[in-house]
XYZ file of N, CA, C and O in Angstrom:
484
model
N -12.142 -17.381 2.177
C -11.053 -17.207 3.118
C -10.078 -16.181 2.556
O -9.609 -16.301 1.437
N -9.743 -15.122 3.343
C -8.840 -14.097 2.843
C -7.434 -14.637 2.627
O -6.985 -15.547 3.299
N -6.745 -14.041 1.663
C -5.366 -14.420 1.382
C -4.460 -13.891 2.482
O -4.720 -12.840 3.056
N -3.350 -14.591 2.743
C -2.430 -14.079 3.752
C -1.771 -12.783 3.277
O -1.543 -12.596 2.091
N -1.503 -11.903 4.215
C -0.877 -10.629 3.915
C 0.606 -10.734 4.249
O 0.981 -11.201 5.316
N 1.459 -10.315 3.328
C 2.900 -10.332 3.557
C 3.239 -9.183 4.502
O 2.886 -8.033 4.237
N 3.898 -9.462 5.625
C 4.247 -8.387 6.565
C 5.163 -7.343 5.912
O 6.034 -7.678 5.111
N 4.925 -6.091 6.276
C 5.714 -5.005 5.695
C 7.204 -5.165 5.933
O 8.005 -4.832 5.072
N 7.588 -5.678 7.104
C 9.022 -5.785 7.378
C 9.702 -6.767 6.432
O 10.889 -6.638 6.153
N 8.962 -7.720 5.871
C 9.534 -8.621 4.878
C 9.623 -7.969 3.502
O 10.466 -8.324 2.693
N 8.757 -7.010 3.240
C 8.757 -6.320 1.948
C 9.799 -5.206 1.872
O 10.495 -5.069 0.864
N 9.895 -4.405 2.931
C 10.751 -3.219 2.870
C 11.736 -3.123 4.028
O 12.469 -2.140 4.130
N 11.752 -4.110 4.892
C 12.670 -4.088 6.024
C 12.035 -3.444 7.244
O 11.115 -2.629 7.119
N 12.514 -3.805 8.427
C 11.888 -3.322 9.663
C 11.993 -1.806 9.869
O 11.043 -1.196 10.357
N 13.113 -1.192 9.490
C 13.255 0.250 9.699
C 12.301 1.033 8.809
O 11.650 1.978 9.249
N 12.224 0.643 7.549
C 11.328 1.356 6.622
C 9.870 1.073 6.960
O 9.024 1.952 6.819
N 9.563 -0.142 7.403
C 8.197 -0.463 7.814
C 7.790 0.410 8.999
O 6.687 0.965 9.026
N 8.681 0.559 9.966
C 8.393 1.405 11.126
C 8.217 2.861 10.698
O 7.310 3.553 11.179
N 9.062 3.320 9.782
C 8.957 4.691 9.273
C 7.602 4.916 8.598
O 6.939 5.928 8.835
N 7.196 3.954 7.776
C 5.923 4.072 7.067
C 4.746 4.055 8.045
O 3.850 4.900 7.970
N 4.750 3.108 8.974
C 3.656 2.986 9.947
C 3.589 4.223 10.832
O 2.504 4.764 11.068
N 4.729 4.704 11.305
C 4.729 5.902 12.148
C 4.212 7.118 11.390
O 3.514 7.956 11.958
N 4.510 7.206 10.092
C 3.975 8.291 9.274
C 2.457 8.213 9.163
O 1.764 9.230 9.248
N 1.948 6.997 8.988
C 0.500 6.813 8.934
C -0.156 7.197 10.249
O -1.224 7.819 10.270
N 0.468 6.821 11.353
C -0.069 7.150 12.677
C -0.115 8.665 12.854
O -1.138 9.221 13.277
N 0.974 9.354 12.511
C 1.002 10.820 12.625
C -0.086 11.465 11.758
O -0.765 12.397 12.194
N -0.245 10.960 10.533
C -1.271 11.504 9.635
C -2.671 11.311 10.217
O -3.499 12.221 10.172
N -2.929 10.129 10.755
C -4.244 9.832 11.320
C -4.508 10.677 12.566
O -5.620 11.170 12.761
N -3.485 10.872 13.378
C -3.639 11.712 14.571
C -3.977 13.144 14.165
O -4.856 13.770 14.774
N -3.303 13.649 13.139
C -3.524 15.030 12.709
C -4.864 15.208 11.994
O -5.589 16.165 12.256
N -5.195 14.266 11.098
C -6.409 14.445 10.299
C -7.691 14.124 11.068
O -8.714 14.763 10.855
N -7.635 13.149 11.965
C -8.844 12.737 12.687
C -8.818 13.104 14.167
O -9.726 12.732 14.911
N -7.753 13.795 14.588
C -7.611 14.232 15.977
C -7.744 13.066 16.966
O -8.408 13.178 17.995
N -7.097 11.957 16.632
C -7.156 10.772 17.488
C -5.964 10.729 18.429
O -4.873 11.195 18.077
N -6.149 10.142 19.608
C -4.995 9.922 20.476
C -4.024 8.940 19.797
O -4.436 8.096 18.989
N -2.756 9.042 20.129
C -1.742 8.214 19.486
C -2.033 6.718 19.614
O -1.879 5.977 18.658
N -2.474 6.273 20.777
C -2.715 4.841 20.969
C -3.833 4.331 20.054
O -3.740 3.234 19.511
N -4.868 5.150 19.873
C -5.985 4.756 19.001
C -5.525 4.751 17.547
O -5.798 3.810 16.801
N -4.820 5.791 17.135
C -4.319 5.864 15.757
C -3.376 4.705 15.468
O -3.461 4.073 14.414
N -2.506 4.387 16.400
C -1.554 3.286 16.218
C -2.292 1.950 16.060
O -1.971 1.154 15.182
N -3.304 1.729 16.898
C -4.077 0.481 16.808
C -4.793 0.381 15.461
O -4.750 -0.665 14.800
N -5.413 1.462 15.023
C -6.131 1.451 13.746
C -5.185 1.212 12.573
O -5.500 0.447 11.656
N -4.036 1.857 12.598
C -3.060 1.671 11.524
C -2.542 0.244 11.518
O -2.482 -0.400 10.465
N -2.183 -0.282 12.676
C -1.659 -1.655 12.739
C -2.692 -2.669 12.271
O -2.361 -3.608 11.541
N -3.947 -2.483 12.664
C -5.000 -3.392 12.198
C -5.168 -3.300 10.683
O -5.300 -4.312 10.001
N -5.168 -2.088 10.152
C -5.326 -1.907 8.711
C -4.166 -2.482 7.923
O -4.365 -3.150 6.905
N -2.949 -2.255 8.393
C -1.767 -2.782 7.714
C -1.767 -4.307 7.774
O -1.494 -4.982 6.785
N -2.099 -4.856 8.924
C -2.145 -6.316 9.083
C -3.180 -6.945 8.159
O -2.972 -8.042 7.647
N -4.276 -6.238 7.916
C -5.336 -6.749 7.045
C -5.121 -6.411 5.574
O -5.939 -6.769 4.730
N -4.027 -5.700 5.253
C -3.737 -5.363 3.863
C -4.638 -4.288 3.284
O -4.905 -4.274 2.084
N -5.093 -3.353 4.106
C -6.006 -2.294 3.681
C -5.325 -1.370 2.662
O -4.384 -0.654 2.990
N -5.797 -1.361 1.414
C -5.167 -0.515 0.398
C -5.285 0.981 0.686
O -4.444 1.757 0.249
N -6.302 1.413 1.434
C -6.433 2.833 1.749
C -5.264 3.309 2.600
O -4.854 4.451 2.511
N -4.703 2.425 3.416
C -3.528 2.766 4.211
C -2.236 2.451 3.479
O -1.270 3.201 3.547
N -2.194 1.332 2.783
C -0.945 0.823 2.228
C -0.552 1.372 0.865
O 0.637 1.496 0.572
N -1.509 1.639 0.003
C -1.197 1.983 -1.389
C -0.235 3.158 -1.472
O -0.474 4.217 -0.894
N 0.874 2.929 -2.195
C 1.929 3.926 -2.302
C 2.689 3.676 -3.607
O 2.813 2.522 -4.033
N 3.189 4.715 -4.244
C 3.973 4.490 -5.462
C 5.142 3.541 -5.214
O 5.750 3.542 -4.152
N 5.409 2.720 -6.225
C 6.499 1.757 -6.134
C 6.060 0.371 -5.710
O 6.875 -0.530 -5.598
N 4.778 0.200 -5.505
C 4.271 -1.103 -5.059
C 3.708 -1.906 -6.228
O 3.122 -1.355 -7.154
N 3.851 -3.234 -6.110
C 3.232 -4.174 -7.041
C 2.136 -4.914 -6.278
O 2.400 -5.512 -5.243
N 0.926 -4.845 -6.794
C -0.222 -5.538 -6.210
C -0.659 -6.620 -7.192
O -0.705 -6.380 -8.402
N -0.978 -7.810 -6.685
C -1.436 -8.908 -7.539
C -2.874 -9.269 -7.191
O -3.296 -9.143 -6.033
N -3.578 -9.711 -8.198
C -4.972 -10.093 -8.035
C -5.083 -11.233 -7.035
O -4.301 -12.188 -7.075
N -6.020 -11.136 -6.135
C -6.211 -12.182 -5.120
C -6.654 -13.477 -5.792
O -7.400 -13.452 -6.777
N -6.207 -14.616 -5.262
C -6.631 -15.910 -5.820
C -8.152 -16.049 -5.782
O -8.802 -15.583 -4.849
N -8.676 -16.661 -6.800
C -10.111 -16.906 -6.873
C -10.928 -15.751 -7.416
O -12.138 -15.850 -7.524
N -10.289 -14.649 -7.775
C -11.031 -13.511 -8.323
C -11.455 -13.830 -9.743
O -10.664 -14.290 -10.551
N -12.708 -13.591 -10.035
C -13.239 -13.815 -11.389
C -13.469 -12.465 -12.052
O -13.959 -11.548 -11.434
N -13.102 -12.386 -13.285
C -13.349 -11.144 -14.012
C -12.168 -10.763 -14.864
O -11.116 -11.394 -14.832
N -12.316 -9.670 -15.606
C -11.298 -9.263 -16.566
C -10.196 -8.371 -15.992
O -9.490 -7.728 -16.738
N -10.036 -8.334 -14.694
C -9.039 -7.441 -14.083
C -7.622 -7.889 -14.412
O -7.350 -9.089 -14.531
N -6.688 -6.939 -14.549
C -5.281 -7.299 -14.772
C -4.743 -8.115 -13.593
O -5.144 -7.893 -12.449
N -3.830 -9.024 -13.870
C -3.267 -9.881 -12.821
C -2.350 -9.106 -11.888
O -2.263 -9.423 -10.696
N -1.653 -8.098 -12.409
C -0.711 -7.318 -11.598
C -0.869 -5.835 -11.907
O -1.094 -5.451 -13.049
N -0.705 -5.028 -10.858
C -0.745 -3.579 -11.004
C 0.451 -2.977 -10.273
O 0.703 -3.308 -9.119
N 1.172 -2.094 -10.955
C 2.276 -1.366 -10.350
C 1.810 0.070 -10.138
O 1.385 0.735 -11.086
N 1.872 0.557 -8.910
C 1.402 1.914 -8.614
C 2.481 2.922 -8.993
O 3.575 2.915 -8.433
N 2.147 3.773 -9.944
C 3.060 4.824 -10.385
C 2.808 6.133 -9.636
O 3.733 6.900 -9.380
N 1.537 6.394 -9.274
C 1.179 7.650 -8.610
C -0.098 7.433 -7.813
O -0.966 6.659 -8.215
N -0.198 8.147 -6.678
C -1.421 8.091 -5.884
C -1.861 9.498 -5.533
O -1.081 10.323 -5.068
N -3.145 9.764 -5.779
C -3.812 10.924 -5.222
C -4.628 10.375 -4.052
O -4.542 9.188 -3.748
N -5.437 11.168 -3.440
C -6.160 10.709 -2.252
C -6.949 9.429 -2.520
O -6.792 8.441 -1.812
N -7.773 9.418 -3.547
C -8.598 8.232 -3.818
C -8.414 7.690 -5.237
O -9.187 6.847 -5.676
N -7.417 8.173 -5.957
C -7.159 7.734 -7.328
C -5.721 7.240 -7.452
O -4.809 7.772 -6.820
N -5.549 6.238 -8.306
C -4.228 5.689 -8.570
C -3.935 5.752 -10.058
O -4.838 5.603 -10.885
N -2.671 5.939 -10.385
C -2.184 5.734 -11.743
C -1.342 4.472 -11.658
O -0.405 4.403 -10.855
N -1.732 3.461 -12.436
C -1.068 2.159 -12.357
C -0.648 1.691 -13.743
O -1.229 2.083 -14.753
N 0.367 0.838 -13.765
C 0.769 0.129 -14.974
C 0.399 -1.326 -14.770
O 0.688 -1.897 -13.710
N -0.230 -1.938 -15.792
C -0.569 -3.356 -15.673
C 0.590 -4.210 -16.194
O 1.638 -3.687 -16.578
N 0.404 -5.528 -16.197
C 1.489 -6.441 -16.589
C 1.854 -6.325 -18.069
O 2.891 -6.837 -18.499
N 1.031 -5.632 -18.851
C 1.308 -5.433 -20.277
C 1.928 -4.061 -20.551
O 2.099 -3.676 -21.712
N 2.210 -3.309 -19.493
C 2.803 -1.993 -19.644
C 1.799 -0.898 -19.975
O 2.188 0.209 -20.317
N 0.523 -1.206 -19.880
C -0.515 -0.212 -20.146
C -0.775 0.602 -18.886
O -0.896 0.060 -17.799
N -0.872 1.908 -19.041
C -1.121 2.809 -17.918
C -2.619 3.064 -17.803
O -3.303 3.281 -18.804
N -3.106 3.029 -16.558
C -4.534 3.213 -16.282
C -4.710 4.138 -15.086
O -3.888 4.147 -14.180
N -5.821 4.836 -15.074
C -6.260 5.560 -13.889
C -7.379 4.743 -13.272
O -8.338 4.385 -13.967
N -7.248 4.386 -11.996
C -8.273 3.576 -11.330
C -8.572 4.170 -9.958
O -7.731 4.844 -9.364
N -9.775 3.907 -9.444
C -10.064 4.346 -8.079
C -9.296 3.471 -7.087
O -9.063 2.276 -7.332
N -8.905 4.057 -5.997
C -8.172 3.327 -4.964
C -8.934 2.102 -4.482
O -8.345 1.057 -4.221
N -10.254 2.187 -4.422
C -11.057 1.070 -3.932
C -10.920 -0.174 -4.812
O -11.188 -1.288 -4.355
N -10.466 -0.033 -6.060
C -10.266 -1.194 -6.945
C -9.182 -2.126 -6.411
O -9.158 -3.306 -6.748
N -8.288 -1.618 -5.559
C -7.243 -2.470 -4.994
C -7.783 -3.469 -3.972
O -7.049 -4.341 -3.524
N -9.048 -3.376 -3.624
C -9.644 -4.337 -2.687
C -9.562 -5.761 -3.240
O -9.543 -6.724 -2.471
N -9.489 -5.903 -4.563
C -9.391 -7.218 -5.193
C -7.949 -7.697 -5.305
O -7.687 -8.763 -5.847
N -7.002 -6.912 -4.781
C -5.578 -7.199 -4.928
C -4.907 -7.316 -3.562
O -5.466 -6.917 -2.543
N -3.701 -7.856 -3.594
C -2.884 -7.905 -2.387
C -1.497 -7.366 -2.700
O -0.982 -7.546 -3.800
N -0.907 -6.705 -1.733
C 0.425 -6.130 -1.883
C 1.453 -7.254 -1.867
O 1.503 -8.045 -0.941
N 2.253 -7.327 -2.937
C 3.250 -8.400 -3.046
C 4.688 -7.901 -3.034
O 5.571 -8.594 -2.547
N 4.928 -6.729 -3.618
C 6.290 -6.208 -3.708
C 6.247 -4.701 -3.513
O 5.258 -4.055 -3.829
N 7.374 -4.191 -3.014
C 7.452 -2.751 -2.800
C 8.863 -2.306 -3.117
O 9.815 -2.699 -2.461
N 8.985 -1.491 -4.143
C 10.270 -0.935 -4.549
C 10.419 0.404 -3.847
O 10.009 1.431 -4.365
N 10.960 0.359 -2.638
C 11.014 1.524 -1.765
C 12.034 2.529 -2.275
O 13.204 2.224 -2.402
N 11.586 3.716 -2.559
C 12.482 4.791 -2.975
C 11.851 6.102 -2.547
O 10.884 6.546 -3.148
N 12.358 6.676 -1.501
C 11.838 7.936 -0.989
C 12.725 9.088 -1.450
O 13.942 8.975 -1.427
N 12.120 10.181 -1.818
C 12.864 11.362 -2.277
C 13.761 11.923 -1.180
O 14.781 12.528 -1.453
N 13.372 11.723 0.088
C 14.140 12.285 1.199
C 15.322 11.410 1.599
O 16.055 11.742 2.509
N 15.542 10.283 0.914
C 16.669 9.409 1.225
C 17.718 9.548 0.140
O 17.412 9.586 -1.044
N 18.973 9.609 0.541
C 20.077 9.777 -0.396
C 20.851 8.476 -0.497
O 21.058 7.793 0.481
N 21.331 8.149 -1.677
C 22.165 6.969 -1.864
C 23.562 7.270 -1.349
O 24.050 8.376 -1.439
N 24.176 6.224 -0.846
C 25.560 6.397 -0.388
C 26.498 5.561 -1.198
O 26.131 4.665 -1.883
């Protein structure tokens, strides 16, 4: 049974969640030439299911899903993302390069939202 996914609006607030989702929709429309309604549906389904290919972003903490067996770190903090590669820090402060697909064993738990285009007041 899959673990429950924490809604984005609880992690980063409704305005930032909408900003993030709308950015994903625009990217999908441009890269795959999809109509807006189709791109929006695909993004919403992926976000609701916790799809790391859509969600993974610097500033996020992902935790290992319950019941996972193996030597994987319990927590990963995303420091940098390329298209299919991540630079992460584990719970011991060790930095690793991992493929994005490795996040399939994890769930998004926290998001320290900090965008370069936003200014503090």
